[in-house]
Coordinates of C-alpha atoms and ligand atoms in Angstrom, one line a residue:
X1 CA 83.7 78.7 116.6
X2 CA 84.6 80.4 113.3
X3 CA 81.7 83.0 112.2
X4 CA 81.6 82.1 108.2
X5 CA 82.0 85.0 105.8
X6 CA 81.2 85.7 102.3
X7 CA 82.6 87.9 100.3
X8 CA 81.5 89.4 96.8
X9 CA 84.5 91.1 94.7
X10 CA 82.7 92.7 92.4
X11 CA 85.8 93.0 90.2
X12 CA 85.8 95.9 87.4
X13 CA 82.1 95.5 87.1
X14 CA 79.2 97.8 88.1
X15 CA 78.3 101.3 87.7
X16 CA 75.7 103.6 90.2
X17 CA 72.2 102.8 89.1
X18 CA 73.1 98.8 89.3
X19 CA 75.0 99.2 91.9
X20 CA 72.5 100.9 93.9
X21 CA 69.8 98.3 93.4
X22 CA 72.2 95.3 93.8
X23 CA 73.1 97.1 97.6
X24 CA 69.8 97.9 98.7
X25 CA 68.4 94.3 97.7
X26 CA 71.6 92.9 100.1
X27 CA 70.1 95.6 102.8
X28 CA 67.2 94.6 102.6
X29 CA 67.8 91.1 102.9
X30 CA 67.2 90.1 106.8
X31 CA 69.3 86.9 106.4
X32 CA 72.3 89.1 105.7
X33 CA 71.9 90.9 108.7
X34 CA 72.5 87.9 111.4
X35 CA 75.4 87.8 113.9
X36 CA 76.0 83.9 112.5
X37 CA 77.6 85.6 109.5
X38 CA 79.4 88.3 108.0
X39 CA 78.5 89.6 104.5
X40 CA 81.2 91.7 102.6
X41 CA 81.0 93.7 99.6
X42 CA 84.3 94.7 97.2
X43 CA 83.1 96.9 94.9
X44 CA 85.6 99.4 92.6
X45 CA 87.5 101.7 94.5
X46 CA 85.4 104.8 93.1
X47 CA 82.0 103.1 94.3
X48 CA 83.9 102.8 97.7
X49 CA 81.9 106.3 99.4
X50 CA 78.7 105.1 97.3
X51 CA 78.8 102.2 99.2
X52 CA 79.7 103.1 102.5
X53 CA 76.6 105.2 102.4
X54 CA 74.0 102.4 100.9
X55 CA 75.6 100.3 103.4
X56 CA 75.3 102.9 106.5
X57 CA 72.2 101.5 108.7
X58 CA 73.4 97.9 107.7
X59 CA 75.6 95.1 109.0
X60 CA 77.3 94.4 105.4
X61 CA 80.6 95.2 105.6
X62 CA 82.5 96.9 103.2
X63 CA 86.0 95.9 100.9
X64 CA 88.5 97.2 99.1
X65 CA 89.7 95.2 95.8
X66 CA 93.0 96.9 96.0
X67 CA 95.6 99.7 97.6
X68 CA 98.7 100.5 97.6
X69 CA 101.2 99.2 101.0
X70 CA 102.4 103.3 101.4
X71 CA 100.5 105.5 103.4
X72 CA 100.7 108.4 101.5
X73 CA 103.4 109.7 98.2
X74 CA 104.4 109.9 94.8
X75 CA 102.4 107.3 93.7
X76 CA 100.3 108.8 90.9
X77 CA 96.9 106.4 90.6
X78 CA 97.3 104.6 93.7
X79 CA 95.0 104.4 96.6
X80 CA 96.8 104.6 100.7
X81 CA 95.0 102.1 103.0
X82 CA 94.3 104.7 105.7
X83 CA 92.3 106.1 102.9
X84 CA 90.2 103.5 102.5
X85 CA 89.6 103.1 106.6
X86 CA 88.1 106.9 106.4
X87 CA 85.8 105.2 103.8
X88 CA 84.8 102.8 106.6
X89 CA 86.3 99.8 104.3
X90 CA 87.1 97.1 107.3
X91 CA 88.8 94.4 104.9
X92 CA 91.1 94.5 101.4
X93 CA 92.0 91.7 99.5
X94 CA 95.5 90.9 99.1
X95 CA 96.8 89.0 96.2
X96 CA 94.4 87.8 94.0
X97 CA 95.8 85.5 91.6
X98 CA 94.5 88.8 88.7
X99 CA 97.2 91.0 90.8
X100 CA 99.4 88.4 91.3
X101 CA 99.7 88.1 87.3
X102 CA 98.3 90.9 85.5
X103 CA 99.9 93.5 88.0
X104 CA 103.0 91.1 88.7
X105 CA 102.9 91.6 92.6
X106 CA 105.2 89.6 94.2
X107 CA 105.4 87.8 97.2
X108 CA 107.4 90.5 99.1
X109 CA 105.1 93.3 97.6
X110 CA 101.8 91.2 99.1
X111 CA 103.8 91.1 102.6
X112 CA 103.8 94.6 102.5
X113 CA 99.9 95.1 101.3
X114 CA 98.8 93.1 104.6
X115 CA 101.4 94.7 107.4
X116 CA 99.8 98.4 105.6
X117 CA 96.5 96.9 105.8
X118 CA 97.1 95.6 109.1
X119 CA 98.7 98.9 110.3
X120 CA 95.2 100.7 109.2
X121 CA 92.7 98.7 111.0
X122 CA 91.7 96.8 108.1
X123 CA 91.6 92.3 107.6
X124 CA 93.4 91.3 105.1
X125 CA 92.2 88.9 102.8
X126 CA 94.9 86.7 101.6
X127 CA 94.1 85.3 98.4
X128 CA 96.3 82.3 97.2
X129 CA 95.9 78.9 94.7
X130 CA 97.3 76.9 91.8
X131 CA 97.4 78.1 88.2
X132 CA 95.6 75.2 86.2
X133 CA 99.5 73.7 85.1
X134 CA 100.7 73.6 88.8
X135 CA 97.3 72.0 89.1
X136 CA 97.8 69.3 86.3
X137 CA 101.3 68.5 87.8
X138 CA 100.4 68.1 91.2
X139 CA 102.2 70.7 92.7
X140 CA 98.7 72.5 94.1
X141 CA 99.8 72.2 97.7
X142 CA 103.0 72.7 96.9
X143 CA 102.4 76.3 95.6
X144 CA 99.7 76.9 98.4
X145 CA 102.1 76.0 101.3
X146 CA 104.6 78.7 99.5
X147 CA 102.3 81.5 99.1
X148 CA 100.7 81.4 102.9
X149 CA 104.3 80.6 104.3
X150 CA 105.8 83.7 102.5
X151 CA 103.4 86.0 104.2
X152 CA 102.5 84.4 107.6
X153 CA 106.1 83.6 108.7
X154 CA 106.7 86.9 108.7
X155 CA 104.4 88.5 110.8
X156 CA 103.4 88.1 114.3
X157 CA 101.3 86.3 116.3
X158 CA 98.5 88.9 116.2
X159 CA 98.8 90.2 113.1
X160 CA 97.9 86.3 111.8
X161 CA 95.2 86.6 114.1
X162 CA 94.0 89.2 112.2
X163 CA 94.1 87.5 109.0
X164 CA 91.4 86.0 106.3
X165 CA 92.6 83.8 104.1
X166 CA 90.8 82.6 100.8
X167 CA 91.6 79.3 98.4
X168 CA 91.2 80.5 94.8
X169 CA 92.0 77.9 92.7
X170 CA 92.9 80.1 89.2
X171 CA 91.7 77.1 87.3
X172 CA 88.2 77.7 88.7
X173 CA 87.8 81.6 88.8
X174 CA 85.5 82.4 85.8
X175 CA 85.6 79.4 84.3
X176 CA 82.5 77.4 85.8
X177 CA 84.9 74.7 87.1
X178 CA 84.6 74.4 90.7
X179 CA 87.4 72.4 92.8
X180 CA 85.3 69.4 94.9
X181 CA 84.3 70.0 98.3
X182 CA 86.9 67.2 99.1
X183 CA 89.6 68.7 97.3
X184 CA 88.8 72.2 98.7
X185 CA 88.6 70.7 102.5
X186 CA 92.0 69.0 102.1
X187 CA 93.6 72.1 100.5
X188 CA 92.1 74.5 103.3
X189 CA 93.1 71.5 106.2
X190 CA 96.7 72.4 104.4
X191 CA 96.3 76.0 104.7
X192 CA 95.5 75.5 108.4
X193 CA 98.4 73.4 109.3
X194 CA 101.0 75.9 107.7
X195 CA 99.2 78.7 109.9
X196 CA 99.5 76.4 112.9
X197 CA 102.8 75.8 112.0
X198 CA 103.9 79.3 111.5
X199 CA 102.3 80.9 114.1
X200 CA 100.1 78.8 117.1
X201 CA 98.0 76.4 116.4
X202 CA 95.2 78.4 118.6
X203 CA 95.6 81.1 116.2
X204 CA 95.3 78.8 113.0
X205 CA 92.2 77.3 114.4
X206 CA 90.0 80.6 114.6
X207 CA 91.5 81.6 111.2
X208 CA 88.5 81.8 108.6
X209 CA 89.6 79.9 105.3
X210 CA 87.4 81.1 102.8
X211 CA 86.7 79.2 99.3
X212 CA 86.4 81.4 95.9
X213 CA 86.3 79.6 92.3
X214 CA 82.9 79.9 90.6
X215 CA 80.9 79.7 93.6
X216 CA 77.3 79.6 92.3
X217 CA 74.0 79.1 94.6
X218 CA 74.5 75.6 93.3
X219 CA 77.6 74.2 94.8
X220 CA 77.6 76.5 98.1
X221 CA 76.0 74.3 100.6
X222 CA 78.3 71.2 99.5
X223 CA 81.7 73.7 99.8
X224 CA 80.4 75.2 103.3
X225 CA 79.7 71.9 104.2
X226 CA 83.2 71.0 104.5
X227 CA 85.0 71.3 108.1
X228 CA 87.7 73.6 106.9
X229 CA 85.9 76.0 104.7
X230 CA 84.8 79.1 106.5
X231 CA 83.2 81.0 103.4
X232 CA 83.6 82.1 100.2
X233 CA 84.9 85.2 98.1
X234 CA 82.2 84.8 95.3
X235 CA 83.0 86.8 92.1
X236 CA 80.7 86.2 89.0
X237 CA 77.6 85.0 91.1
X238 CA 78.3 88.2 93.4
X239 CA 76.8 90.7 90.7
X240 CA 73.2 89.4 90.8
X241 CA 71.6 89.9 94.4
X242 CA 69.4 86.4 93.8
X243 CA 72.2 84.3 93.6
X244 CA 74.7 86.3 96.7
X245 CA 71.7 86.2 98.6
X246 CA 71.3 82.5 98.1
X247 CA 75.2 81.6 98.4
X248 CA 75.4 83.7 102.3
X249 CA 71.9 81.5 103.1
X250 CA 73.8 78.7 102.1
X251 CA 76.5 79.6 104.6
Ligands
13P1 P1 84.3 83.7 90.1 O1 83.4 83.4 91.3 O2 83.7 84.5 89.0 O3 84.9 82.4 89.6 O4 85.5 84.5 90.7 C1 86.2 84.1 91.8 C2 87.1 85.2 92.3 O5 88.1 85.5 91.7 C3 86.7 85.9 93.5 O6 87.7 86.7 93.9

């Protein structure tokens, strides 16, 4: 039994006045605060110690958008992972397709976020999909299968354990295209397989696949519906505390 998740990555949004109204209507929230789900917020790294005190007396956990796989050195800018842990930040993401393309980090560089994230105490979130060609031509799987295999087959057993992954198509992150339910379930049944494969198929089957792609209040029930996805990683919809509060009821 996989406990869903949803996560909001707030992206480079948000500043303290909104962000202090938009955490203490998710605190408030009862329905947030239920073992049959975890909630997750990713603000901005400088909103990181803002949030962990909002979020003190609460169940929400906290995420990081971002870090960098040293623990500590001449790295003028970046943020360490143990860093984030003393910020009480229990999950990072991990190559979303912005990092992957804006910030060019590469398959080995990702590897290295999640054994630094992994070596902290913290889940990462593996983010991995399709540009909207790849999409076009078919090859959707294709470049799925790559991007978990490059980073699974290379850790251990309970390192994978300790992994969340997320399907973000790029064609349908802030574009109000949303991939089917079906489509989603038979990409995530992929995802699963290539964990199973990799590591043990125990393992792959308490793995939580989460869905993110213009997840709206909307379309969450239909996703979350489907056997194979476990949750979401909401962006847009994960600013207003309406709609994230209606997307984790949906879950
Ligand atoms: P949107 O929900 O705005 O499409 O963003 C998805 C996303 O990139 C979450 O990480």
């Amino acid at each position: 039994m996989r406990t869903p998740l949803v996560a909001g990555n707030w992206k480079m949004h948000g500043h303290l006045s909104a962000n202090a109204d938009l955490l203490t209507a998710l605190v408030s929230c009862a329905d947030l605060q239920t073992k049959a789900l975890e909630v997750l917020v990713c603000p901005p790294s400088i909103y990181l110690a803002q949030a962990h005190s909002l979020l003190a007396a609460s169940a929400i956990q906290l995420g990081a958008q971002n870090f960098h796989p040293q623990n500590q050195g001449a790295f003028t800018g970046e943020i360490a992972a143990p860093m984030l842990q003393e910020f009480g930040v229990s999950y990072a993401l991990v190559g979303h397709s912005e990092r992957r393309s804006l910030f060019a980090e590469d398959d080995t560089f990702l590897l290295a976020k999640c054994q630094a994230a992994l070596s902290a105490r913290i889940t990462p979130i593996l983010c991995v999909g399709e540009s909207l060609e790849e999409y076009e031509k078919g090859q959707g799987l294709e470049v799925v299968r790559a991007q978990v295999t490059s980073v699974v087959r290379a850790l251990n057993p309970e390192e994978v354990q300790s992994l969340v992954i997320a399907y973000e198509p790029v064609w349908a992150i802030g574009t109000g295209l949303t991939a089917t339910p079906e489509y989603a379930q038979q990409v995530h049944a992929e995802i699963r397989d290539q964990v199973a494969h990799w590591s043990e198929p125990s393992i792959a089957q308490q793995l939580r696949i989460l869905y993110g792609g213009s997840v709206k209040p909307e379309n969450a029930a239909a996703l979350f519906a489907m056997p194979d996805v476990d949750g979401a990683l909401v962006g847009g919809a994960s600013l207003d505390a309406a709609s994230f509060i209606a997307i984790c009821q949906a879950a």
